[in-house]
PDB file of C-alpha atoms in Angstrom:
ATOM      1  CA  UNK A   3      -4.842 -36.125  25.975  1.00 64.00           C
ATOM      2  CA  UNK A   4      -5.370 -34.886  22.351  1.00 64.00           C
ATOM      3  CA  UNK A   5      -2.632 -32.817  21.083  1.00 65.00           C
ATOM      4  CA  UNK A   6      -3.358 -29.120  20.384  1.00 66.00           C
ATOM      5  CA  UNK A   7      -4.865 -27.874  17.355  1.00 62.00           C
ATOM      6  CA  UNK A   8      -3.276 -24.632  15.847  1.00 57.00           C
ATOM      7  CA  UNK A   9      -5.517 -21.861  16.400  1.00 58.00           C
ATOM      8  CA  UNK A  10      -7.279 -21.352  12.976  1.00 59.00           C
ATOM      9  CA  UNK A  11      -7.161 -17.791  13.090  1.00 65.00           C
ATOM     10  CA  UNK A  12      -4.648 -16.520  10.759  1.00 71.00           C
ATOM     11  CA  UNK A  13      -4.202 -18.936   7.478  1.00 81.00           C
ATOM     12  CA  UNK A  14      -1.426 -19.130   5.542  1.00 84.00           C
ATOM     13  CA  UNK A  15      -3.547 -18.370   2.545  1.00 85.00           C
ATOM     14  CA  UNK A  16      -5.074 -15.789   3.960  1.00 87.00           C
ATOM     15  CA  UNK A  17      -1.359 -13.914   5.174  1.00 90.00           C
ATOM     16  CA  UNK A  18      -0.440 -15.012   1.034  1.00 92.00           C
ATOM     17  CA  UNK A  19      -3.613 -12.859  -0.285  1.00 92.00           C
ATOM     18  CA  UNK A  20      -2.297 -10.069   2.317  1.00 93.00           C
ATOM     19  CA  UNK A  21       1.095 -10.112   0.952  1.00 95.00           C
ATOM     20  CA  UNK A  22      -0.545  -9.884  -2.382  1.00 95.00           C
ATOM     21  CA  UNK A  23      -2.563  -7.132  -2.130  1.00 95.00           C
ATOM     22  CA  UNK A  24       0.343  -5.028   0.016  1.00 96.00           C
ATOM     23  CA  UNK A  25       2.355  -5.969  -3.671  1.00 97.00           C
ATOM     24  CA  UNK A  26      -0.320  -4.193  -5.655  1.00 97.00           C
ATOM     25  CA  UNK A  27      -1.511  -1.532  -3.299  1.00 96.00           C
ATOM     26  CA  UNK A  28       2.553  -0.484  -3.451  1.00 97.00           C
ATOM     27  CA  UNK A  29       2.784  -0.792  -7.326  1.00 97.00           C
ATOM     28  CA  UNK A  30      -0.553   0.857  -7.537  1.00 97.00           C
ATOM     29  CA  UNK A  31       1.121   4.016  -5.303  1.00 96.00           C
ATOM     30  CA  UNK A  32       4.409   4.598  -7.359  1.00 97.00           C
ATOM     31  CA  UNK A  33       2.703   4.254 -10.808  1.00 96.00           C
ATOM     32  CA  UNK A  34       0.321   7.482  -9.092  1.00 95.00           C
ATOM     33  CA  UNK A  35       3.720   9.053  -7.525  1.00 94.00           C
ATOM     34  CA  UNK A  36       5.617   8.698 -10.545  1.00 93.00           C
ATOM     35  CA  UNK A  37       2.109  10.326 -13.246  1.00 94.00           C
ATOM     36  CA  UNK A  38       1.992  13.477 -10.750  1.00 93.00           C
ATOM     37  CA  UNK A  39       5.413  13.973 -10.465  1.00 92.00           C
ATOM     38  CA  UNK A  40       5.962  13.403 -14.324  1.00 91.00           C
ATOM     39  CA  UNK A  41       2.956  15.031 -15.270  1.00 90.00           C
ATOM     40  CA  UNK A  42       3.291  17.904 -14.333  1.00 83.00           C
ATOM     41  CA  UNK A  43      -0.507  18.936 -14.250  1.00 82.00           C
ATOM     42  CA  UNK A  44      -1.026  19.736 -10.848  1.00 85.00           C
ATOM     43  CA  UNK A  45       2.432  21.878 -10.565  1.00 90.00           C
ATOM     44  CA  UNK A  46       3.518  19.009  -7.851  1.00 92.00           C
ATOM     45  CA  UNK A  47       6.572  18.814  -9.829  1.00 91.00           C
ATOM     46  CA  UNK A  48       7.245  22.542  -9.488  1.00 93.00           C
ATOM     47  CA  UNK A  49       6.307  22.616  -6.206  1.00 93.00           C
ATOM     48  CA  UNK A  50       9.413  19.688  -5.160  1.00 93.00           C
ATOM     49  CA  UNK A  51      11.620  21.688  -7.488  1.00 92.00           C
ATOM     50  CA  UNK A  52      11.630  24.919  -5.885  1.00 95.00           C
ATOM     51  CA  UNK A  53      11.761  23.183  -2.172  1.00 94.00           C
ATOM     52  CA  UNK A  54      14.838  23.868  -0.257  1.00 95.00           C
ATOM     53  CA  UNK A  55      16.126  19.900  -0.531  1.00 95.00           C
ATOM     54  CA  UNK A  56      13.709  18.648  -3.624  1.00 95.00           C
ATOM     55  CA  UNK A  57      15.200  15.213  -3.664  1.00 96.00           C
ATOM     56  CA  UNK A  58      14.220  14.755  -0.575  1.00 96.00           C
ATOM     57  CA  UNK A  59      10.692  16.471  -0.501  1.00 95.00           C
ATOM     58  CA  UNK A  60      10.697  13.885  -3.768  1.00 95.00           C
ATOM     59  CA  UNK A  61      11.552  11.033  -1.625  1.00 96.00           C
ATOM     60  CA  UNK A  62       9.121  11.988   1.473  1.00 96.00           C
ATOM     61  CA  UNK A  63       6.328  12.649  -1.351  1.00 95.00           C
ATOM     62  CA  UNK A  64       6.730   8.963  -2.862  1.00 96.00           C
ATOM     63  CA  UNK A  65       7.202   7.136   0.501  1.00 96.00           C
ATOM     64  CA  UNK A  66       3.837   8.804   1.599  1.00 97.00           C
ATOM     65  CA  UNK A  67       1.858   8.555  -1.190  1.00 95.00           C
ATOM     66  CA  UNK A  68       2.950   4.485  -1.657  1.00 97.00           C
ATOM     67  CA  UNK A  69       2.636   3.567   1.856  1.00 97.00           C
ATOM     68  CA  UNK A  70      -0.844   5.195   2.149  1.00 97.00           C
ATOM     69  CA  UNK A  71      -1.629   2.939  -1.135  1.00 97.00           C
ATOM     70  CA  UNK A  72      -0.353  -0.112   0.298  1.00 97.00           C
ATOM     71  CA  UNK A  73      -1.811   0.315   3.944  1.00 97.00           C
ATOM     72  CA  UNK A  74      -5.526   0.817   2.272  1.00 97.00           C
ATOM     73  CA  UNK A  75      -5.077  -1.937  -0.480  1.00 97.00           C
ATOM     74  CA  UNK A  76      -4.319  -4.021   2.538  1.00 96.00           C
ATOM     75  CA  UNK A  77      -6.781  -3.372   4.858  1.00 96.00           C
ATOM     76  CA  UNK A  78      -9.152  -3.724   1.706  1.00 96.00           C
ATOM     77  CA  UNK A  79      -8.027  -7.041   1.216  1.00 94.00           C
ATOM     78  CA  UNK A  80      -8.649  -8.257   4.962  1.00 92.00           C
ATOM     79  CA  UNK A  81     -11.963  -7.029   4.749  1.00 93.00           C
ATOM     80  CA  UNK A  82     -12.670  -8.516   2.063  1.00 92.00           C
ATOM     81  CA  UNK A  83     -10.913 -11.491   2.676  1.00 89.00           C
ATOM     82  CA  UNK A  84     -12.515 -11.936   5.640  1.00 87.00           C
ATOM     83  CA  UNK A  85     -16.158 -11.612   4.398  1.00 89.00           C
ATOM     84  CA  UNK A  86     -15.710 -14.129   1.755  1.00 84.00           C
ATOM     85  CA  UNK A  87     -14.216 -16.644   5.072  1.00 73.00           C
ATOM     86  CA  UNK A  88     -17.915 -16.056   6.222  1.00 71.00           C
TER      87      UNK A  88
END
C-alpha cells in the first residue's frame, strides 16, 4: 500500500503570500487611521475628542478601520493567489 500523499490543498507558499498580504493590508490600515486622525480634514479628530471616552472611541476607530484593511487585502490575495494557481 502506497503511503498517503498530503492533500495539496493549502501550500505553504500559498499560507506565506497570505501572511504577507494580512502584513500589508494591516500597515496599509494604520498609515489611513493614523492621516484621518492626524489630519484633521474630515473633523474625525474632533469628533473622538469630544466623545465621552475618546481614547477609547480612538482605539475602537483604529482596530476597525485596520482589521477591515487587513481582512480585504487578504481575501484579495487568495483570489488572486488562487487564479494565478490556475
Amino acid at each position: 500500500m502506497p503511503p498517503k500523499k498530503r492533500s495539496a490543498l493549502i501550500k505553504p507558499a500559498i499560507l506565506i503570500e497570505l501572511a504577507c498580504h494580512t502584513c500589508m493590508g494591516t500597515a496599509l490600515g494604520l498609515g489611513f487611521a493614523f492621516a484621518l486622525t492626524q489630519l484633521d480634514a474630515f473633523g474625525i479628530s474632533r469628533l473622538i475628542a469630544h466623545s465621552l471616552d475618546p481614547h477609547m472611541t480612538f482605539m475602537v476607530f483604529v482596530g476597525a478601520l485596520t482589521l477591515s484593511f487587513a481582512v480585504g487585502s487578504t481575501l484579495t490575495g487568495f483570489v488572486f493567489t488562487m487564479m494565478e494557481e490556475r
